[in-house]
Amino acid sequence: MKRLVINLDRSPDRLARVTAEFARIGVPFERVQAIDARDRPDLDQLPQNVGYRNRLPLTDGEIACLLSHRACWAAIAQGDARYGAIFEDDIVFAAKAGALLRDSNWIPADAEVVKLESYFCKTVIRRKRIDIGHGFSTSKLDAGHIGTPATSSPGKPRST
């Protein structure tokens, strides 16, 4: 599994903290240079499809974050890894997270995206849970859940 961490060049303190977090769980990662809204005065000119009622347009920082994630998606799609996981540099891992991130055999065969993180808010999931070991289980989401760190998605299509 390819593990990517999005980090701004101007945030070496955050890179040091996330490096220690990955070391604590015994898992390597690759740093991805985040797109910095400060360096992109053109972001407010990008078209936005604001389809939700009473939804405000994205801020420059939110657009830069989205573009950083998109760069990670492209790196995963173009790479050889079967799966890829994307993290932001403020991630905090559960003590046993390393066991999950070192091996991808637990990922359900029919999954397109696996949401690995929690945003400490109520999440509506299906009752059926599948034990994946190390004290973790998977379940399908039944409603939206905000937050984007630590999403895992297939890289190249699998051969059968």
mmCIF file with all atom_site columns, C-alpha atoms in Angstrom:
data_model
loop_
_atom_site.group_PDB
_atom_site.id
_atom_site.type_symbol
_atom_site.label_atom_id
_atom_site.label_alt_id
_atom_site.label_comp_id
_atom_site.label_asym_id
_atom_site.label_entity_id
_atom_site.label_seq_id
_atom_site.pdbx_PDB_ins_code
_atom_site.Cartn_x
_atom_site.Cartn_y
_atom_site.Cartn_z
_atom_site.occupancy
_atom_site.B_iso_or_equiv
_atom_site.pdbx_formal_charge
_atom_site.auth_seq_id
_atom_site.auth_comp_id
_atom_site.auth_asym_id
_atom_site.auth_atom_id
_atom_site.pdbx_PDB_model_num
ATOM 1   C CA . MET A 1 1   ? 0.000   0.000   0.000   1.00 0.00 ? 1   MET A CA 1
ATOM 2   C CA . LYS A 1 2   ? 1.342   3.404   -0.981  1.00 0.00 ? 2   LYS A CA 1
ATOM 3   C CA . ARG A 1 3   ? 1.043   5.833   1.954   1.00 0.00 ? 3   ARG A CA 1
ATOM 4   C CA . LEU A 1 4   ? 1.114   9.539   1.102   1.00 0.00 ? 4   LEU A CA 1
ATOM 5   C CA . VAL A 1 5   ? 1.195   12.483  3.517   1.00 0.00 ? 5   VAL A CA 1
ATOM 6   C CA . ILE A 1 6   ? 0.194   15.959  2.334   1.00 0.00 ? 6   ILE A CA 1
ATOM 7   C CA . ASN A 1 7   ? 2.382   18.667  3.882   1.00 0.00 ? 7   ASN A CA 1
ATOM 8   C CA . LEU A 1 8   ? 3.040   22.342  3.131   1.00 0.00 ? 8   LEU A CA 1
ATOM 9   C CA . ASP A 1 9   ? 6.682   23.330  2.572   1.00 0.00 ? 9   ASP A CA 1
ATOM 10  C CA . ARG A 1 10  ? 6.209   26.099  5.142   1.00 0.00 ? 10  ARG A CA 1
ATOM 11  C CA . SER A 1 11  ? 5.138   23.601  7.826   1.00 0.00 ? 11  SER A CA 1
ATOM 12  C CA . PRO A 1 12  ? 8.263   21.628  8.785   1.00 0.00 ? 12  PRO A CA 1
ATOM 13  C CA . ASP A 1 13  ? 6.977   21.377  12.365  1.00 0.00 ? 13  ASP A CA 1
ATOM 14  C CA . ARG A 1 14  ? 3.915   19.490  11.160  1.00 0.00 ? 14  ARG A CA 1
ATOM 15  C CA . LEU A 1 15  ? 6.109   17.230  9.012   1.00 0.00 ? 15  LEU A CA 1
ATOM 16  C CA . ALA A 1 16  ? 8.258   16.438  12.066  1.00 0.00 ? 16  ALA A CA 1
ATOM 17  C CA . ARG A 1 17  ? 5.166   15.613  14.123  1.00 0.00 ? 17  ARG A CA 1
ATOM 18  C CA . VAL A 1 18  ? 3.606   13.357  11.467  1.00 0.00 ? 18  VAL A CA 1
ATOM 19  C CA . THR A 1 19  ? 6.978   11.656  10.874  1.00 0.00 ? 19  THR A CA 1
ATOM 20  C CA . ALA A 1 20  ? 7.075   10.798  14.582  1.00 0.00 ? 20  ALA A CA 1
ATOM 21  C CA . GLU A 1 21  ? 3.467   9.571   14.394  1.00 0.00 ? 21  GLU A CA 1
ATOM 22  C CA . PHE A 1 22  ? 4.292   7.178   11.528  1.00 0.00 ? 22  PHE A CA 1
ATOM 23  C CA . ALA A 1 23  ? 7.463   6.036   13.324  1.00 0.00 ? 23  ALA A CA 1
ATOM 24  C CA . ARG A 1 24  ? 5.392   5.303   16.455  1.00 0.00 ? 24  ARG A CA 1
ATOM 25  C CA . ILE A 1 25  ? 3.240   2.804   14.501  1.00 0.00 ? 25  ILE A CA 1
ATOM 26  C CA . GLY A 1 26  ? 6.209   1.477   12.473  1.00 0.00 ? 26  GLY A CA 1
ATOM 27  C CA . VAL A 1 27  ? 5.011   2.448   9.007   1.00 0.00 ? 27  VAL A CA 1
ATOM 28  C CA . PRO A 1 28  ? 6.894   4.384   6.291   1.00 0.00 ? 28  PRO A CA 1
ATOM 29  C CA . PHE A 1 29  ? 5.280   7.068   4.131   1.00 0.00 ? 29  PHE A CA 1
ATOM 30  C CA . GLU A 1 30  ? 6.025   9.413   1.255   1.00 0.00 ? 30  GLU A CA 1
ATOM 31  C CA . ARG A 1 31  ? 5.622   13.162  1.615   1.00 0.00 ? 31  ARG A CA 1
ATOM 32  C CA . VAL A 1 32  ? 3.568   15.002  -1.009  1.00 0.00 ? 32  VAL A CA 1
ATOM 33  C CA . GLN A 1 33  ? 4.172   18.721  -1.327  1.00 0.00 ? 33  GLN A CA 1
ATOM 34  C CA . ALA A 1 34  ? 0.859   20.405  -0.588  1.00 0.00 ? 34  ALA A CA 1
ATOM 35  C CA . ILE A 1 35  ? -0.406  23.107  -2.899  1.00 0.00 ? 35  ILE A CA 1
ATOM 36  C CA . ASP A 1 36  ? -0.107  26.342  -0.934  1.00 0.00 ? 36  ASP A CA 1
ATOM 37  C CA . ALA A 1 37  ? -2.966  28.812  -1.359  1.00 0.00 ? 37  ALA A CA 1
ATOM 38  C CA . ARG A 1 38  ? -0.499  31.618  -0.571  1.00 0.00 ? 38  ARG A CA 1
ATOM 39  C CA . ASP A 1 39  ? 1.368   30.791  -3.792  1.00 0.00 ? 39  ASP A CA 1
ATOM 40  C CA . ARG A 1 40  ? -1.759  30.495  -5.930  1.00 0.00 ? 40  ARG A CA 1
ATOM 41  C CA . PRO A 1 41  ? -3.593  33.831  -6.305  1.00 0.00 ? 41  PRO A CA 1
ATOM 42  C CA . ASP A 1 42  ? -5.545  32.256  -9.182  1.00 0.00 ? 42  ASP A CA 1
ATOM 43  C CA . LEU A 1 43  ? -7.533  29.875  -6.978  1.00 0.00 ? 43  LEU A CA 1
ATOM 44  C CA . ASP A 1 44  ? -10.498 32.208  -6.642  1.00 0.00 ? 44  ASP A CA 1
ATOM 45  C CA . GLN A 1 45  ? -10.806 32.165  -10.436 1.00 0.00 ? 45  GLN A CA 1
ATOM 46  C CA . LEU A 1 46  ? -11.369 28.409  -10.621 1.00 0.00 ? 46  LEU A CA 1
ATOM 47  C CA . PRO A 1 47  ? -14.968 27.422  -11.390 1.00 0.00 ? 47  PRO A CA 1
ATOM 48  C CA . GLN A 1 48  ? -16.943 25.937  -8.520  1.00 0.00 ? 48  GLN A CA 1
ATOM 49  C CA . ASN A 1 49  ? -20.117 23.959  -8.832  1.00 0.00 ? 49  ASN A CA 1
ATOM 50  C CA . VAL A 1 50  ? -21.866 24.960  -5.626  1.00 0.00 ? 50  VAL A CA 1
ATOM 51  C CA . GLY A 1 51  ? -24.948 22.791  -5.994  1.00 0.00 ? 51  GLY A CA 1
ATOM 52  C CA . TYR A 1 52  ? -26.116 22.624  -2.398  1.00 0.00 ? 52  TYR A CA 1
ATOM 53  C CA . ARG A 1 53  ? -28.599 25.151  -1.109  1.00 0.00 ? 53  ARG A CA 1
ATOM 54  C CA . ASN A 1 54  ? -27.017 27.769  1.169   1.00 0.00 ? 54  ASN A CA 1
ATOM 55  C CA . ARG A 1 55  ? -23.562 26.347  0.444   1.00 0.00 ? 55  ARG A CA 1
ATOM 56  C CA . LEU A 1 56  ? -20.737 28.863  0.405   1.00 0.00 ? 56  LEU A CA 1
ATOM 57  C CA . PRO A 1 57  ? -18.005 28.680  -2.224  1.00 0.00 ? 57  PRO A CA 1
ATOM 58  C CA . LEU A 1 58  ? -14.789 27.011  -1.133  1.00 0.00 ? 58  LEU A CA 1
ATOM 59  C CA . THR A 1 59  ? -12.049 29.201  0.320   1.00 0.00 ? 59  THR A CA 1
ATOM 60  C CA . ASP A 1 60  ? -8.645  29.384  -1.368  1.00 0.00 ? 60  ASP A CA 1
ATOM 61  C CA . GLY A 1 61  ? -7.231  27.112  1.365   1.00 0.00 ? 61  GLY A CA 1
ATOM 62  C CA . GLU A 1 62  ? -9.965  24.528  0.816   1.00 0.00 ? 62  GLU A CA 1
ATOM 63  C CA . ILE A 1 63  ? -9.366  24.571  -2.946  1.00 0.00 ? 63  ILE A CA 1
ATOM 64  C CA . ALA A 1 64  ? -5.608  24.151  -2.419  1.00 0.00 ? 64  ALA A CA 1
ATOM 65  C CA . CYS A 1 65  ? -6.281  21.213  -0.081  1.00 0.00 ? 65  CYS A CA 1
ATOM 66  C CA . LEU A 1 66  ? -8.590  19.603  -2.648  1.00 0.00 ? 66  LEU A CA 1
ATOM 67  C CA . LEU A 1 67  ? -5.973  20.051  -5.387  1.00 0.00 ? 67  LEU A CA 1
ATOM 68  C CA . SER A 1 68  ? -3.360  18.471  -3.099  1.00 0.00 ? 68  SER A CA 1
ATOM 69  C CA . HIS A 1 69  ? -5.605  15.448  -2.623  1.00 0.00 ? 69  HIS A CA 1
ATOM 70  C CA . ARG A 1 70  ? -6.184  15.303  -6.376  1.00 0.00 ? 70  ARG A CA 1
ATOM 71  C CA . ALA A 1 71  ? -2.405  15.182  -6.932  1.00 0.00 ? 71  ALA A CA 1
ATOM 72  C CA . CYS A 1 72  ? -2.281  12.201  -4.553  1.00 0.00 ? 72  CYS A CA 1
ATOM 73  C CA . TRP A 1 73  ? -5.112  10.449  -6.387  1.00 0.00 ? 73  TRP A CA 1
ATOM 74  C CA . ALA A 1 74  ? -3.173  10.867  -9.636  1.00 0.00 ? 74  ALA A CA 1
ATOM 75  C CA . ALA A 1 75  ? 0.028   9.506   -8.065  1.00 0.00 ? 75  ALA A CA 1
ATOM 76  C CA . ILE A 1 76  ? -1.846  6.443   -6.800  1.00 0.00 ? 76  ILE A CA 1
ATOM 77  C CA . ALA A 1 77  ? -3.613  5.847   -10.133 1.00 0.00 ? 77  ALA A CA 1
ATOM 78  C CA . GLN A 1 78  ? -0.339  6.118   -12.069 1.00 0.00 ? 78  GLN A CA 1
ATOM 79  C CA . GLY A 1 79  ? 1.647   3.968   -9.644  1.00 0.00 ? 79  GLY A CA 1
ATOM 80  C CA . ASP A 1 80  ? 2.085   0.236   -9.294  1.00 0.00 ? 80  ASP A CA 1
ATOM 81  C CA . ALA A 1 81  ? 0.700   -0.118  -5.760  1.00 0.00 ? 81  ALA A CA 1
ATOM 82  C CA . ARG A 1 82  ? -2.533  -2.061  -5.463  1.00 0.00 ? 82  ARG A CA 1
ATOM 83  C CA . TYR A 1 83  ? -3.868  0.483   -2.945  1.00 0.00 ? 83  TYR A CA 1
ATOM 84  C CA . GLY A 1 84  ? -2.999  3.937   -1.755  1.00 0.00 ? 84  GLY A CA 1
ATOM 85  C CA . ALA A 1 85  ? -3.747  5.792   1.463   1.00 0.00 ? 85  ALA A CA 1
ATOM 86  C CA . ILE A 1 86  ? -3.754  9.572   1.745   1.00 0.00 ? 86  ILE A CA 1
ATOM 87  C CA . PHE A 1 87  ? -3.157  11.371  5.025   1.00 0.00 ? 87  PHE A CA 1
ATOM 88  C CA . GLU A 1 88  ? -2.979  14.999  6.047   1.00 0.00 ? 88  GLU A CA 1
ATOM 89  C CA . ASP A 1 89  ? -0.119  16.016  8.326   1.00 0.00 ? 89  ASP A CA 1
ATOM 90  C CA . ASP A 1 90  ? -2.309  16.365  11.419  1.00 0.00 ? 90  ASP A CA 1
ATOM 91  C CA . ILE A 1 91  ? -3.259  12.671  11.554  1.00 0.00 ? 91  ILE A CA 1
ATOM 92  C CA . VAL A 1 92  ? -3.243  10.900  14.927  1.00 0.00 ? 92  VAL A CA 1
ATOM 93  C CA . PHE A 1 93  ? -3.160  7.119   14.747  1.00 0.00 ? 93  PHE A CA 1
ATOM 94  C CA . ALA A 1 94  ? -4.693  4.515   17.009  1.00 0.00 ? 94  ALA A CA 1
ATOM 95  C CA . ALA A 1 95  ? -2.012  2.441   18.715  1.00 0.00 ? 95  ALA A CA 1
ATOM 96  C CA . LYS A 1 96  ? -2.705  -0.598  16.486  1.00 0.00 ? 96  LYS A CA 1
ATOM 97  C CA . ALA A 1 97  ? -3.036  1.312   13.188  1.00 0.00 ? 97  ALA A CA 1
ATOM 98  C CA . GLY A 1 98  ? 0.335   0.095   11.930  1.00 0.00 ? 98  GLY A CA 1
ATOM 99  C CA . ALA A 1 99  ? -1.015  -3.444  11.561  1.00 0.00 ? 99  ALA A CA 1
ATOM 100 C CA . LEU A 1 100 ? -3.656  -2.178  9.136   1.00 0.00 ? 100 LEU A CA 1
ATOM 101 C CA . LEU A 1 101 ? -1.349  0.065   7.155   1.00 0.00 ? 101 LEU A CA 1
ATOM 102 C CA . ARG A 1 102 ? 1.385   -2.546  6.658   1.00 0.00 ? 102 ARG A CA 1
ATOM 103 C CA . ASP A 1 103 ? -1.003  -4.978  4.948   1.00 0.00 ? 103 ASP A CA 1
ATOM 104 C CA . SER A 1 104 ? -3.893  -4.458  2.534   1.00 0.00 ? 104 SER A CA 1
ATOM 105 C CA . ASN A 1 105 ? -5.387  -7.979  2.612   1.00 0.00 ? 105 ASN A CA 1
ATOM 106 C CA . TRP A 1 106 ? -8.158  -6.754  4.927   1.00 0.00 ? 106 TRP A CA 1
ATOM 107 C CA . ILE A 1 107 ? -9.591  -4.326  2.345   1.00 0.00 ? 107 ILE A CA 1
ATOM 108 C CA . PRO A 1 108 ? -12.959 -5.641  1.075   1.00 0.00 ? 108 PRO A CA 1
ATOM 109 C CA . ALA A 1 109 ? -12.764 -6.836  -2.536  1.00 0.00 ? 109 ALA A CA 1
ATOM 110 C CA . ASP A 1 110 ? -15.766 -4.719  -3.563  1.00 0.00 ? 110 ASP A CA 1
ATOM 111 C CA . ALA A 1 111 ? -14.491 -1.503  -1.933  1.00 0.00 ? 111 ALA A CA 1
ATOM 112 C CA . GLU A 1 112 ? -13.660 1.472   -4.097  1.00 0.00 ? 112 GLU A CA 1
ATOM 113 C CA . VAL A 1 113 ? -12.782 3.759   -1.185  1.00 0.00 ? 113 VAL A CA 1
ATOM 114 C CA . VAL A 1 114 ? -12.207 2.852   2.449   1.00 0.00 ? 114 VAL A CA 1
ATOM 115 C CA . LYS A 1 115 ? -12.602 5.641   4.973   1.00 0.00 ? 115 LYS A CA 1
ATOM 116 C CA . LEU A 1 116 ? -10.020 4.985   7.665   1.00 0.00 ? 116 LEU A CA 1
ATOM 117 C CA . GLU A 1 117 ? -10.510 8.003   9.877   1.00 0.00 ? 117 GLU A CA 1
ATOM 118 C CA . SER A 1 118 ? -12.959 9.394   12.325  1.00 0.00 ? 118 SER A CA 1
ATOM 119 C CA . TYR A 1 119 ? -13.916 13.014  12.700  1.00 0.00 ? 119 TYR A CA 1
ATOM 120 C CA . PHE A 1 120 ? -15.321 12.501  16.197  1.00 0.00 ? 120 PHE A CA 1
ATOM 121 C CA . CYS A 1 121 ? -18.902 12.973  15.070  1.00 0.00 ? 121 CYS A CA 1
ATOM 122 C CA . LYS A 1 122 ? -21.843 10.610  14.732  1.00 0.00 ? 122 LYS A CA 1
ATOM 123 C CA . THR A 1 123 ? -21.452 8.224   11.818  1.00 0.00 ? 123 THR A CA 1
ATOM 124 C CA . VAL A 1 124 ? -24.325 6.207   10.353  1.00 0.00 ? 124 VAL A CA 1
ATOM 125 C CA . ILE A 1 125 ? -23.108 2.764   9.299   1.00 0.00 ? 125 ILE A CA 1
ATOM 126 C CA . ARG A 1 126 ? -24.706 -0.541  8.390   1.00 0.00 ? 126 ARG A CA 1
ATOM 127 C CA . ARG A 1 127 ? -25.272 -2.988  11.216  1.00 0.00 ? 127 ARG A CA 1
ATOM 128 C CA . LYS A 1 128 ? -23.214 -5.702  9.547   1.00 0.00 ? 128 LYS A CA 1
ATOM 129 C CA . ARG A 1 129 ? -19.576 -5.395  10.549  1.00 0.00 ? 129 ARG A CA 1
ATOM 130 C CA . ILE A 1 130 ? -16.733 -7.492  9.225   1.00 0.00 ? 130 ILE A CA 1
ATOM 131 C CA . ASP A 1 131 ? -13.870 -8.240  11.611  1.00 0.00 ? 131 ASP A CA 1
ATOM 132 C CA . ILE A 1 132 ? -10.570 -7.421  9.896   1.00 0.00 ? 132 ILE A CA 1
ATOM 133 C CA . GLY A 1 133 ? -8.296  -8.248  12.824  1.00 0.00 ? 133 GLY A CA 1
ATOM 134 C CA . HIS A 1 134 ? -6.211  -6.275  15.308  1.00 0.00 ? 134 HIS A CA 1
ATOM 135 C CA . GLY A 1 135 ? -9.403  -5.007  16.972  1.00 0.00 ? 135 GLY A CA 1
ATOM 136 C CA . PHE A 1 136 ? -10.740 -3.331  13.822  1.00 0.00 ? 136 PHE A CA 1
ATOM 137 C CA . SER A 1 137 ? -13.826 -3.970  11.708  1.00 0.00 ? 137 SER A CA 1
ATOM 138 C CA . THR A 1 138 ? -15.319 -2.594  8.499   1.00 0.00 ? 138 THR A CA 1
ATOM 139 C CA . SER A 1 139 ? -18.853 -1.542  7.711   1.00 0.00 ? 139 SER A CA 1
ATOM 140 C CA . LYS A 1 140 ? -20.511 0.353   4.885   1.00 0.00 ? 140 LYS A CA 1
ATOM 141 C CA . LEU A 1 141 ? -21.425 3.986   5.455   1.00 0.00 ? 141 LEU A CA 1
ATOM 142 C CA . ASP A 1 142 ? -25.146 4.706   5.249   1.00 0.00 ? 142 ASP A CA 1
ATOM 143 C CA . ALA A 1 143 ? -24.800 8.500   5.312   1.00 0.00 ? 143 ALA A CA 1
ATOM 144 C CA . GLY A 1 144 ? -22.240 11.157  4.543   1.00 0.00 ? 144 GLY A CA 1
ATOM 145 C CA . HIS A 1 145 ? -19.328 11.662  6.914   1.00 0.00 ? 145 HIS A CA 1
ATOM 146 C CA . ILE A 1 146 ? -17.138 14.736  6.646   1.00 0.00 ? 146 ILE A CA 1
ATOM 147 C CA . GLY A 1 147 ? -13.373 14.640  6.629   1.00 0.00 ? 147 GLY A CA 1
ATOM 148 C CA . THR A 1 148 ? -10.895 13.362  4.068   1.00 0.00 ? 148 THR A CA 1
ATOM 149 C CA . PRO A 1 149 ? -7.720  12.216  5.788   1.00 0.00 ? 149 PRO A CA 1
ATOM 150 C CA . ALA A 1 150 ? -6.787  8.590   5.447   1.00 0.00 ? 150 ALA A CA 1
ATOM 151 C CA . THR A 1 151 ? -8.842  7.444   2.539   1.00 0.00 ? 151 THR A CA 1
ATOM 152 C CA . SER A 1 152 ? -7.640  4.371   0.731   1.00 0.00 ? 152 SER A CA 1
ATOM 153 C CA . SER A 1 153 ? -8.503  3.577   -2.834  1.00 0.00 ? 153 SER A CA 1
ATOM 154 C CA . PRO A 1 154 ? -7.447  1.018   -5.393  1.00 0.00 ? 154 PRO A CA 1
ATOM 155 C CA . GLY A 1 155 ? -4.495  1.901   -7.551  1.00 0.00 ? 155 GLY A CA 1
ATOM 156 C CA . LYS A 1 156 ? -4.392  -0.045  -10.812 1.00 0.00 ? 156 LYS A CA 1
ATOM 157 C CA . PRO A 1 157 ? -7.282  -2.407  -11.547 1.00 0.00 ? 157 PRO A CA 1
ATOM 158 C CA . ARG A 1 158 ? -6.708  -5.865  -10.137 1.00 0.00 ? 158 ARG A CA 1
ATOM 159 C CA . SER A 1 159 ? -6.021  -8.760  -12.445 1.00 0.00 ? 159 SER A CA 1
ATOM 160 C CA . THR A 1 160 ? -8.207  -11.823 -12.005 1.00 0.00 ? 160 THR A CA 1
#
